[in-house]
GROMACS .gro file of C-alpha atoms in nm:
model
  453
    1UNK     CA    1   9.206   9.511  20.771
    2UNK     CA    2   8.904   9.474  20.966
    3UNK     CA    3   8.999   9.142  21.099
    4UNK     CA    4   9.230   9.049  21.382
    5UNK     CA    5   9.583   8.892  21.351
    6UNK     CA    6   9.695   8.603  21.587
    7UNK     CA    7  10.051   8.610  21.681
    8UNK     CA    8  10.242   8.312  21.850
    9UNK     CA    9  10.504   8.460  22.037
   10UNK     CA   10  10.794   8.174  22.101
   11UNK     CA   11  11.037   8.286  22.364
   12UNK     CA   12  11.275   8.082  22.530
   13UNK     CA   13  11.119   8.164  22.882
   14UNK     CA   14  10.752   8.175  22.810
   15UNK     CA   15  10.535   8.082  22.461
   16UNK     CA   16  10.185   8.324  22.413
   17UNK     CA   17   9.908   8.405  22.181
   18UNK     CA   18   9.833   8.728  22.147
   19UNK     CA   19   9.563   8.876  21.943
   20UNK     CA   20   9.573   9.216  21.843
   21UNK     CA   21   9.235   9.370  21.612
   22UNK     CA   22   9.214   9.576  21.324
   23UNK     CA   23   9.378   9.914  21.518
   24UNK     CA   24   9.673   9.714  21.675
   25UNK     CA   25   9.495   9.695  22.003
   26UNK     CA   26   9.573   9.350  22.229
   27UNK     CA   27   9.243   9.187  22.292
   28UNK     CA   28   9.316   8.831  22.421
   29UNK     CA   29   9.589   8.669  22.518
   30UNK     CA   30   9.700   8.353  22.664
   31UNK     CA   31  10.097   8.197  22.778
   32UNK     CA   32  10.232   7.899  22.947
   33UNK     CA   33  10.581   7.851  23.033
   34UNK     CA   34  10.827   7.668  22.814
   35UNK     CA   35  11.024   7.358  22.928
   36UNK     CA   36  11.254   7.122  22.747
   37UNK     CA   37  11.234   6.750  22.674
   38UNK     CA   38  11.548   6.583  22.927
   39UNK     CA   39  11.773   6.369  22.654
   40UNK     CA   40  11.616   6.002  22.600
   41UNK     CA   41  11.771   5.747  22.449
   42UNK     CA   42  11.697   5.807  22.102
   43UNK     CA   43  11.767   6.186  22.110
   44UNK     CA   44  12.023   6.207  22.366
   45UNK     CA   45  12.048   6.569  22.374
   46UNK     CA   46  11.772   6.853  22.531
   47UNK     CA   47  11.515   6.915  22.273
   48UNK     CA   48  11.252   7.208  22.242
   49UNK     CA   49  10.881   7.024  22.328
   50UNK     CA   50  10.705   7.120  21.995
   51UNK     CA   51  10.398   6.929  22.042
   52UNK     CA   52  10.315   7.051  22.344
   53UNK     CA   53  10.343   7.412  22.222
   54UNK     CA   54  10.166   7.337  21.899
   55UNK     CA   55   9.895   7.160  22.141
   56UNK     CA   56   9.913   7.529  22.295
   57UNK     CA   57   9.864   7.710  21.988
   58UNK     CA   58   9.566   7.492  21.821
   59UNK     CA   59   9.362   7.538  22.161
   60UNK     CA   60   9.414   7.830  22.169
   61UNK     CA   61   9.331   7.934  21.856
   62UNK     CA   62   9.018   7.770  21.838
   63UNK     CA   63   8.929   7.965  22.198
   64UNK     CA   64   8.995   8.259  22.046
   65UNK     CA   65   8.870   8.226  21.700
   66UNK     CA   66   8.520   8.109  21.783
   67UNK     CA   67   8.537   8.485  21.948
   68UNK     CA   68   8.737   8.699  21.760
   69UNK     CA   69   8.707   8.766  21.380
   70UNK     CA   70   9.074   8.642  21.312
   71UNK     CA   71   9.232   8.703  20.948
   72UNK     CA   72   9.574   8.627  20.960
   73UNK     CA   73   9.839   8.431  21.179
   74UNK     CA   74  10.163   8.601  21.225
   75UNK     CA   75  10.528   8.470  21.406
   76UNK     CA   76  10.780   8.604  21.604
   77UNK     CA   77  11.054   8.341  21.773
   78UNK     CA   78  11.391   8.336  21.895
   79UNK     CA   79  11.664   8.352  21.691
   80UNK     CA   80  11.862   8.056  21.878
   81UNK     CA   81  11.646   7.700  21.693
   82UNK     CA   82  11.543   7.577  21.413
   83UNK     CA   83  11.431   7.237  21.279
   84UNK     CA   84  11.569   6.993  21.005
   85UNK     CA   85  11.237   6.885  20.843
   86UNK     CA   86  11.165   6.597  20.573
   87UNK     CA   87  10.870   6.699  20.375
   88UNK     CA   88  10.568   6.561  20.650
   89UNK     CA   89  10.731   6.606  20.967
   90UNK     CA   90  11.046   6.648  21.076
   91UNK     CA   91  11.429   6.489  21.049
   92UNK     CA   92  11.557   6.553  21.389
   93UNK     CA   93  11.384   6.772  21.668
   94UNK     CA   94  11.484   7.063  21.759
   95UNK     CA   95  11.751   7.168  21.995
   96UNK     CA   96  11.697   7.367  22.305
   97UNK     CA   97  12.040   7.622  22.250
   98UNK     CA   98  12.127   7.549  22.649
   99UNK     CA   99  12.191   7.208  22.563
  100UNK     CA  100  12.578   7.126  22.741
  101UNK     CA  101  12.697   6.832  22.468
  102UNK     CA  102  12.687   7.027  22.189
  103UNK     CA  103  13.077   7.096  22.307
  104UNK     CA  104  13.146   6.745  22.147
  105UNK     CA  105  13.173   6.919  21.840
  106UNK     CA  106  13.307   7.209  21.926
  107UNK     CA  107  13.677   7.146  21.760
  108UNK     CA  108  13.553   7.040  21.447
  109UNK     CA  109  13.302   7.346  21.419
  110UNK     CA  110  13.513   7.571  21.556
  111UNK     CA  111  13.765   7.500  21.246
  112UNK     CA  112  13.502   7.547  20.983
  113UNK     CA  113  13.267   7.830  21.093
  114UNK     CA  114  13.336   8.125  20.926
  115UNK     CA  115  13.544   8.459  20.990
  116UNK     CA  116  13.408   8.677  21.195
  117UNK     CA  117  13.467   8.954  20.954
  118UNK     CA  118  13.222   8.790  20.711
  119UNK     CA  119  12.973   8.631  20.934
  120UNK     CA  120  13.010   8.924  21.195
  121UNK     CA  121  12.823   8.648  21.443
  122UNK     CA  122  13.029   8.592  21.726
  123UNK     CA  123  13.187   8.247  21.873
  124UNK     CA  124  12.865   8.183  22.105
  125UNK     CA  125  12.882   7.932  22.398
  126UNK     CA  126  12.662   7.587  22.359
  127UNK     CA  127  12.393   7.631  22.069
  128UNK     CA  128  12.339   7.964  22.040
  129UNK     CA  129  12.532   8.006  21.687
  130UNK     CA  130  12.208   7.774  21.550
  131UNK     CA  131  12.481   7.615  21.233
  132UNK     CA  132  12.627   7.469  21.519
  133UNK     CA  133  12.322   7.285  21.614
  134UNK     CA  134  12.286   7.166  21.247
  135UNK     CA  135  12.657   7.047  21.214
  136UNK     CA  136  12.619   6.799  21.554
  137UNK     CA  137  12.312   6.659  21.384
  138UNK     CA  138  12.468   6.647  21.065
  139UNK     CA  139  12.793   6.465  21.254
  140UNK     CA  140  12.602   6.297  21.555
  141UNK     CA  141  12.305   6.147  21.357
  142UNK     CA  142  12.395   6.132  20.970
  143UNK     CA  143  12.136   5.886  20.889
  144UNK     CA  144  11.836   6.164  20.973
  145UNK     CA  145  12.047   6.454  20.838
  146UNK     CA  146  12.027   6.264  20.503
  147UNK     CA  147  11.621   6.288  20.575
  148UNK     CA  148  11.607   6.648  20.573
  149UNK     CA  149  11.479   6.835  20.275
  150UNK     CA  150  11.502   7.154  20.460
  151UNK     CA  151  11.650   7.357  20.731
  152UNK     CA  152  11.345   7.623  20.876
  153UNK     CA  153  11.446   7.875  21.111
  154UNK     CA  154  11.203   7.919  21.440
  155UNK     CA  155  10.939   8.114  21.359
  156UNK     CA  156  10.948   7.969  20.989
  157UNK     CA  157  10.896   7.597  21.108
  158UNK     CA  158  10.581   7.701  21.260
  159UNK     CA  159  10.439   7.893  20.997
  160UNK     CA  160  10.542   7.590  20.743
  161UNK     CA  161  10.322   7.372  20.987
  162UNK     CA  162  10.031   7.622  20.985
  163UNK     CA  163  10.070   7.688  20.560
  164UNK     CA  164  10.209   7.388  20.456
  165UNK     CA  165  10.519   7.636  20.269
  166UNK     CA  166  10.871   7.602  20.349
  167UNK     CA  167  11.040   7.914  20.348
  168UNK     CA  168  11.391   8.111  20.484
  169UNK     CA  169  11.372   8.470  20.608
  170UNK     CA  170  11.689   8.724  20.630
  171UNK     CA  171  11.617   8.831  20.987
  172UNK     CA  172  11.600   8.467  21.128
  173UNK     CA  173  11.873   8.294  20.977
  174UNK     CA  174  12.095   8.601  21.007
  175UNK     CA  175  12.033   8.641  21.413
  176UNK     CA  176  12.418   8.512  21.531
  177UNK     CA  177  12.391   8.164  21.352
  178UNK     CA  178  12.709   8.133  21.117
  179UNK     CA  179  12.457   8.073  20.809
  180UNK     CA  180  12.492   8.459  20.692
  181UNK     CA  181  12.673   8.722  20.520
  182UNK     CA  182  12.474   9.003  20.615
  183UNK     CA  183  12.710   9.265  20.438
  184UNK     CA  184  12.656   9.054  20.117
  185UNK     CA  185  12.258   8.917  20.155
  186UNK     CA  186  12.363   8.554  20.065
  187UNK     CA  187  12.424   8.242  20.273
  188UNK     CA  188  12.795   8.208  20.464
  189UNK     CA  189  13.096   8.051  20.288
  190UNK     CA  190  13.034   7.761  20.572
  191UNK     CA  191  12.710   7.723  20.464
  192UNK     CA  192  12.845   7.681  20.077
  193UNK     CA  193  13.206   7.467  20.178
  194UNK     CA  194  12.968   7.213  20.386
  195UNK     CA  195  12.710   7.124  20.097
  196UNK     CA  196  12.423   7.288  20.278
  197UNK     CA  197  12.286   7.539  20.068
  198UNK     CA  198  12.018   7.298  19.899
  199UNK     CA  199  11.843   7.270  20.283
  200UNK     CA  200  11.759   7.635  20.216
  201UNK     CA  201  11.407   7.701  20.098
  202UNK     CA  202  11.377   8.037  19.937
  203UNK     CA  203  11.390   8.352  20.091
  204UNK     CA  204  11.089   8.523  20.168
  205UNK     CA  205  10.992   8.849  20.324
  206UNK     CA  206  10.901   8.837  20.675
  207UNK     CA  207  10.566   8.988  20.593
  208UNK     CA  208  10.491   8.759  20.313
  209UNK     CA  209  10.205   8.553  20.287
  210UNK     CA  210  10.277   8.193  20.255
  211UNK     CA  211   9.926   8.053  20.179
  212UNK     CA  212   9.632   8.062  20.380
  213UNK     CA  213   9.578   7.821  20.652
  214UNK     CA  214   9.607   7.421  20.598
  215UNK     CA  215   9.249   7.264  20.543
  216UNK     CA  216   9.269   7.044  20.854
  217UNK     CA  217   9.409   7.313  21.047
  218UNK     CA  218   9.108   7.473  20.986
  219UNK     CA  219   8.906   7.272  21.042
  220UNK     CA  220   9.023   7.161  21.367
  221UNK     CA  221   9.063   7.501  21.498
  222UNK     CA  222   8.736   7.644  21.324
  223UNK     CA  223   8.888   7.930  21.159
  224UNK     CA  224   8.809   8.014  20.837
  225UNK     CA  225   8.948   7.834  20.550
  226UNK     CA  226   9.101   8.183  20.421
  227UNK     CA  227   9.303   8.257  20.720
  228UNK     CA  228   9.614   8.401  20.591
  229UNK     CA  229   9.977   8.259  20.734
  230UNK     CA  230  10.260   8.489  20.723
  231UNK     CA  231  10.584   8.382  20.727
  232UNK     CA  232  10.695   8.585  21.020
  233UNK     CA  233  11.033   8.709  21.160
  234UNK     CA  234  11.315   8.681  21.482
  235UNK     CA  235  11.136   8.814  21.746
  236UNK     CA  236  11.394   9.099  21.872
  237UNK     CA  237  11.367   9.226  21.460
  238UNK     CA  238  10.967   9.231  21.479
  239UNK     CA  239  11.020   9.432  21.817
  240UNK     CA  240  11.213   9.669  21.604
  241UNK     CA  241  10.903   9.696  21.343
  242UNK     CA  242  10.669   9.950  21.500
  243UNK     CA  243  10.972  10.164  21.502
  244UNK     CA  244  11.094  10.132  21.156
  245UNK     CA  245  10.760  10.196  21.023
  246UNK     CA  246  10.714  10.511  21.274
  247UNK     CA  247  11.059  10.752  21.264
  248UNK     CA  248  11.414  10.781  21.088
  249UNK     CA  249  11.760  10.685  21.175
  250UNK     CA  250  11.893  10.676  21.374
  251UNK     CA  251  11.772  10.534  21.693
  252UNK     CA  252  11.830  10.234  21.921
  253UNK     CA  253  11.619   9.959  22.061
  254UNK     CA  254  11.649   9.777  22.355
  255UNK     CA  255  11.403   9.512  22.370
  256UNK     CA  256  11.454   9.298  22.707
  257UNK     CA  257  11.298   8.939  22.806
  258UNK     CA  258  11.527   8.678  22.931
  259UNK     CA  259  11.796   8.824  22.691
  260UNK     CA  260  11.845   9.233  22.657
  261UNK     CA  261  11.909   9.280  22.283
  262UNK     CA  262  12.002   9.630  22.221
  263UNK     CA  263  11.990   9.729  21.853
  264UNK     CA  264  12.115  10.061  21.748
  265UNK     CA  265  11.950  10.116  21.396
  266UNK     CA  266  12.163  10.319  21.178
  267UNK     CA  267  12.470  10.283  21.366
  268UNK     CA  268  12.812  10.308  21.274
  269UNK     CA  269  12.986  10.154  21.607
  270UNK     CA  270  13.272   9.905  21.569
  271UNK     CA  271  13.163   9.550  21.666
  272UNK     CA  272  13.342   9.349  21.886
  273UNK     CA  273  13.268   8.968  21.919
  274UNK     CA  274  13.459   8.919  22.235
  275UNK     CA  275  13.158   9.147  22.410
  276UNK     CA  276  12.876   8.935  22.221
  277UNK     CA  277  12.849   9.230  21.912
  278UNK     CA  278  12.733   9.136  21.601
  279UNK     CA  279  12.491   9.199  21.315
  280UNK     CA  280  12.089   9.155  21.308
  281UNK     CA  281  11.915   9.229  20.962
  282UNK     CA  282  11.559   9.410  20.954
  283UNK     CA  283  11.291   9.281  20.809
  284UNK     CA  284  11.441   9.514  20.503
  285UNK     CA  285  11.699   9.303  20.480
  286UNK     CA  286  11.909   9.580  20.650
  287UNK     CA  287  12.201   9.564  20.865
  288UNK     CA  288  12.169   9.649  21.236
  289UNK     CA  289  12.442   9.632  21.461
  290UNK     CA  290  12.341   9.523  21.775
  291UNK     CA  291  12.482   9.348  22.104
  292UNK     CA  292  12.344   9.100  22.408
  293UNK     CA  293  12.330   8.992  22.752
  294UNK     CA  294  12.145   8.777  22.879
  295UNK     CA  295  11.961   9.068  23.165
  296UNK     CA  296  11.614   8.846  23.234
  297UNK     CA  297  11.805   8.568  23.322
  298UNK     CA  298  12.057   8.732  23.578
  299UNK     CA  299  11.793   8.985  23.672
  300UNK     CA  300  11.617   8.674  23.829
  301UNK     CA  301  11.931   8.529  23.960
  302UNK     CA  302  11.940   8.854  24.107
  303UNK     CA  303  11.626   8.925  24.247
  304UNK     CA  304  11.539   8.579  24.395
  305UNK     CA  305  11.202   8.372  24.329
  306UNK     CA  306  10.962   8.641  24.451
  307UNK     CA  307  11.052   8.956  24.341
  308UNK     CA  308  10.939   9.269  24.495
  309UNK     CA  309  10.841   9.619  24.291
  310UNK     CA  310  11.144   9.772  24.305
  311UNK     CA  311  11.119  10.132  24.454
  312UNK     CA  312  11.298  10.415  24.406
  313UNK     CA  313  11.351  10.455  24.818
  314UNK     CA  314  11.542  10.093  24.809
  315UNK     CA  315  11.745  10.192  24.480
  316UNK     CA  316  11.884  10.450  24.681
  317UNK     CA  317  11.967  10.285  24.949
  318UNK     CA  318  12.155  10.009  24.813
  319UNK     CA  319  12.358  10.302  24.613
  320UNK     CA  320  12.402  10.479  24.972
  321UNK     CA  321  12.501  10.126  25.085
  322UNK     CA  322  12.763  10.102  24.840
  323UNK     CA  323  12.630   9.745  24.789
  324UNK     CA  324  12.671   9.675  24.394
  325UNK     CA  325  12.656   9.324  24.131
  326UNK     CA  326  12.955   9.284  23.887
  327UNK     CA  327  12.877   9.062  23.633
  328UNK     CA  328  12.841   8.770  23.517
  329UNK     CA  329  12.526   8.565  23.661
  330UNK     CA  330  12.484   8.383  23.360
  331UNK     CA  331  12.773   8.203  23.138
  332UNK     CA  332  12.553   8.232  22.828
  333UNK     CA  333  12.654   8.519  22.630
  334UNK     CA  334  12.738   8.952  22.744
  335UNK     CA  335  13.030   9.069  22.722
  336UNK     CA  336  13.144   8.941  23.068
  337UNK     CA  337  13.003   8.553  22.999
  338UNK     CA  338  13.337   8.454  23.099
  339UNK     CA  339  13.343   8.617  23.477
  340UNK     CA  340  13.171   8.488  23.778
  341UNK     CA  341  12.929   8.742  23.953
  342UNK     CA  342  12.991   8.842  24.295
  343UNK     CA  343  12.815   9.093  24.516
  344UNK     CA  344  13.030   9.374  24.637
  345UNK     CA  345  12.930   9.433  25.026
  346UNK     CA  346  12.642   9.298  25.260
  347UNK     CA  347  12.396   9.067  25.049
  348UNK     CA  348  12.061   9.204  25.011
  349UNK     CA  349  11.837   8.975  25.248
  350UNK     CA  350  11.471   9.101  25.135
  351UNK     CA  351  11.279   9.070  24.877
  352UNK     CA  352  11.296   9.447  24.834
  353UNK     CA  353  11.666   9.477  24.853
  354UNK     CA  354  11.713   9.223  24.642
  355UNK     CA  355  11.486   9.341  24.350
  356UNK     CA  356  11.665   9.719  24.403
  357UNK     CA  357  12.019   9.543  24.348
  358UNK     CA  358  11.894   9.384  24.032
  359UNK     CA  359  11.692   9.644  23.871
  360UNK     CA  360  12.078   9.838  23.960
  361UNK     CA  361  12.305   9.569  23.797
  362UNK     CA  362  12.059   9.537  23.472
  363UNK     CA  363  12.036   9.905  23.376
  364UNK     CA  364  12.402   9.949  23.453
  365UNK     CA  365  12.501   9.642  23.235
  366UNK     CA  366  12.272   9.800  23.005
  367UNK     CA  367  12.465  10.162  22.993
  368UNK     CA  368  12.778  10.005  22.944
  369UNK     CA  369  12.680   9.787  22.669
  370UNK     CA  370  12.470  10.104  22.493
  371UNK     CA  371  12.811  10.291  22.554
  372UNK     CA  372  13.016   9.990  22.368
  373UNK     CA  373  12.751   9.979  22.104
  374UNK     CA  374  12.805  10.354  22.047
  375UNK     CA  375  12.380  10.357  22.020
  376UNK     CA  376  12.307  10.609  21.834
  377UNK     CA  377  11.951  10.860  21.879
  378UNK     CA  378  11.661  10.835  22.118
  379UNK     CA  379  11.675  10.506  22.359
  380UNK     CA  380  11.314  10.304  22.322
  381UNK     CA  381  11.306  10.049  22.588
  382UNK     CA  382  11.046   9.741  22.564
  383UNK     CA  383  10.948   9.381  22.680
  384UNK     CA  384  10.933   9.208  23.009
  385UNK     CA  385  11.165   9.526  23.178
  386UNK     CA  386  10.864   9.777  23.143
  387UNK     CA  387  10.646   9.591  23.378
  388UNK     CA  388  10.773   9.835  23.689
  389UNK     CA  389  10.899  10.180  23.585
  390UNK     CA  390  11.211  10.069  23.802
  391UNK     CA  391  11.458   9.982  23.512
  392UNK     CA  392  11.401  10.283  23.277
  393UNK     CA  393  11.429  10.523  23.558
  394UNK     CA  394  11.735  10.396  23.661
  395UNK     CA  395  11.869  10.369  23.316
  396UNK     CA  396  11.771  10.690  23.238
  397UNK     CA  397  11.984  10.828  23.594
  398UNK     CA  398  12.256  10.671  23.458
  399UNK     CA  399  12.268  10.804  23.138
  400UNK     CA  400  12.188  11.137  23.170
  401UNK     CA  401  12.087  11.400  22.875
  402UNK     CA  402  12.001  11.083  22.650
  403UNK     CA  403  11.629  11.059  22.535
  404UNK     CA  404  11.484  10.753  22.717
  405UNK     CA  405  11.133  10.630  22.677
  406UNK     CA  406  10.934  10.333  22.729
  407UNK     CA  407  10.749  10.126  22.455
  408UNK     CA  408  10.386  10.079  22.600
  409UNK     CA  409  10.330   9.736  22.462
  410UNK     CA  410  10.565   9.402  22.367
  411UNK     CA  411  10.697   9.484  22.004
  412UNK     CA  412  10.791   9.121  21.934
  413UNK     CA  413  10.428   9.054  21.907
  414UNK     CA  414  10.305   9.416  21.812
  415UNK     CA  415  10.547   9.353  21.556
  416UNK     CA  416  10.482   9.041  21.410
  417UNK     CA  417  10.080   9.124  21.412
  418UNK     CA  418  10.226   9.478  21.171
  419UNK     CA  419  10.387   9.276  20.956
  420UNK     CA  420  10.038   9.101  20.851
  421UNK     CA  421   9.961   9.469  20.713
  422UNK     CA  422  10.277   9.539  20.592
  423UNK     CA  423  10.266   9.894  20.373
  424UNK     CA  424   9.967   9.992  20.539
  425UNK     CA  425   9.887  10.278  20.755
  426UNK     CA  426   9.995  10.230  21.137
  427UNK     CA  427   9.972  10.417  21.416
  428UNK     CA  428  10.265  10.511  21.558
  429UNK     CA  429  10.358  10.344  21.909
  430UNK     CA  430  10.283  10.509  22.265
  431UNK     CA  431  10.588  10.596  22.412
  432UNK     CA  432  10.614  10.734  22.735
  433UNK     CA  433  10.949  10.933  22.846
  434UNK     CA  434  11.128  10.798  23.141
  435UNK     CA  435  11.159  11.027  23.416
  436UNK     CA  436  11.470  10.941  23.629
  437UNK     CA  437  11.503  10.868  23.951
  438UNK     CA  438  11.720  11.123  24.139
  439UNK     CA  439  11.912  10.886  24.334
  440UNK     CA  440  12.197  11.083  24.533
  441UNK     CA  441  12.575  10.944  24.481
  442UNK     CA  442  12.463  10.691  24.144
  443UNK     CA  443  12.672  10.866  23.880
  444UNK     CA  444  12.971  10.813  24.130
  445UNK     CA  445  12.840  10.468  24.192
  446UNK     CA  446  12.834  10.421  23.857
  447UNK     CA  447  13.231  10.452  23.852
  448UNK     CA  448  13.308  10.230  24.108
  449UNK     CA  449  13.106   9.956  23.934
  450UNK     CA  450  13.294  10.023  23.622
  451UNK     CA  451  13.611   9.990  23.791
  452UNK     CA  452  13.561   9.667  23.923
  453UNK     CA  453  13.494   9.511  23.594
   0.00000   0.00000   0.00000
């Protein structure tokens, strides 16, 4: 454990390296933004650029590694992609889940997906249920379906192009896909009734090593030739491992980025898939009920192109203003995907205002959501949100005598880099309590916006 771990960190918004040494400690770190490939004529539909992120990742790797002792390269991606691969390269590229033509096979889909009752993975718009992305390959383009050896979830393609190994893992091919009975631990009766379950490699634990890295790989990056690859895990599940390693059930998670996943571990709350509920599994392989909206994405909707800090001064005056945002600003999952977003009273015109009004609509569509959820225990908020105190203090007004506190570093990536040292010793992770904001008039603000849902 004296070396460091390298995680690639494959969000929809934004894909990083981040290198964390031997005490769990960040130490480099590089990101560019992500951007799709536009449909071309032989892949007509909007595809995920893998070569330029794997350009990304072997640069930066060999920046890194000719300064940094690293040992091991660990994954966390999002749980909406994944890759039909033939044994050197792949079948059909990936998907980007926002894709709008995936609806041409809705009707077919739609009558073969499982229940909700065993799948408990919502009906998700576009291709965010990810067997919906294989069946319009499978229907759209048979002749490089019949290619595929294998199916790899996100983060698992990438480690299978840094080992060479194929492998599935529980918490990625569980995350809302239709491919997963996550009260049973086995593949979905779709999966079975469609003649799929050979594109399965075998399951392996996230924190598994699946070889060290590929000679050439090496070699082109400089890293030693006994770099270790693990096979890596959905990145809102690896946010959730510095917690499982660190305290009991139950407790509840809410790890934010373009989507706010909030993941109540060791809860008992009745799901409903009409407000985007379902069930994650852990890296244990346990279930987690959990529920989404997509708060990054509105929450820059809201705020505008150049954000301001939001201060506690302008949160309180937009409250006093009575100015509020019901949802939804995005189509693409929540429980209000349905509704268009308006703005209840004069339109915030600065860049102040405007960042107070959506630091107020995320934390309150955050409260209702932990309320449907029934999230159990303390309330551990990470990710992109804890960049300005703003949105825990507000949550934490709204939802008074509930524990709040504040994650002190990205556990998608914190995660992923534990799972490289999986059974070993950890430090626990620095939490900070949220102290509210005492804004006058928000708990009766809070009813108004929950009456005009």
């Amino acid at each position: 454990m004296n070396g460091c771990v390298a995680v690639l960190d494959i969000g929809k918004t934004n894909t990083k390296l981040v290198v964390f040494d031997a005490a769990g400690k960040v130490v480099a770190e590089r990101s560019q933004v992500s951007a799709p490939l536009e449909p071309d004529a032989e892949w007509p539909y909007l595809r995920l650029d893998t070569e330029r992120a794997w350009a990304f990742y072997l640069a930066a790797l060999k920046h890194f590694g000719a300064e940094l002792p690293i040992e091991a390269v660990s994954v966390a991606a999002h749980g909406a992609a994944g890759v039909l691969v033939t044994d050197t390269g792949v079948a059909a590229p990936p998907m980007d889940y926002e894709f709008d033509g995936i609806a041409a096979v809705d009707t077919q889909y739609d009558a073969l997906r499982p229940p909700f009752q065993e799948s408990l993975a919502p009906d998700l718009p576009r291709g965010l249920n990810i067997g919906r992305q294989i069946f319009y390959v499978e229907r759209k383009f048979p002749k490089a379906f019949a290619r595929a050896r294998a199916f790899l979830a996100w983060p698992q393609y990438w480690s299978w192009r840094l080992s060479g190994v194929m492998a599935s893992e529980v918490t990625s091919i569980a995350a809302h896909s239709d491919l997963w009975r996550p009260m049973e631990g086995r593949l979905s009766s779709m999966v079975e009734r469609l003649g799929w379950t050979p594109l399965f490699p075998p399951l392996r634990r996230a924190w598994e090593t699946l070889g060290p890295l590929r000679p050439e790989l090496a070699a082109a990056t400089g890293l030693p030739a006994d770099v270790r690859v693990i096979c890596g895990a959905h990145d809102s599940n690896a946010s959730l491992v510095p917690h499982l390693v660190a305290r009991s059930d139950p407790f509840t998670v809410v790890s934010t980025g373009t989507w706010a996943i909030l993941m109540a571990v060791g809860g008992k709350g009745r799901l409903d898939p009409r407000a985007d509920m379902l069930m994650n599994v852990d890296v244990r392989g346990r279930p987690v009920p959990t529920a989404r909206f997509m708060g990054g994405r509105e929450f820059a909707f809201l705020a505008g192109d150049h954000p301001a800090e939001a201060r506690e001064a302008d949160v309180a005056a937009t409250v006093a203003a009575g100015v509020m945002a019901t949802p939804a600003f995005s189509d693409q999952g929540g429980p209000f995907a349905g509704r268009k977003g308006r703005i209840v009273g004069e339109a915030p015109n600065t860049p102040a205002t405007r960042t107070a009004l959506a630091t107020l609509y995320v934390a309150l569509m955050t409260a209702h959501v932990l309320e449907l959820l029934e999230a159990p225990g303390d309330i551990i908020v990470e990710g992109g949100f804890n960049r300005s105190p703003a949105f825990a203090a507000v949550l934490s007004g709204l939802m008074p005598g509930r524990a709040i506190a504040v994650a002190a570093t990205s556990g998608a990536a914190e995660g992923a880099a534990m799972l490289a040292h999986w059974g070993k010793p950890h430090a626990p992770p620095r939490l900070v309590s949220a102290k509210a904001w005492r804004i006058p008039g928000l708990a009766a603000y809070r009813e108004r916006w929950e009456r005009a849902l």
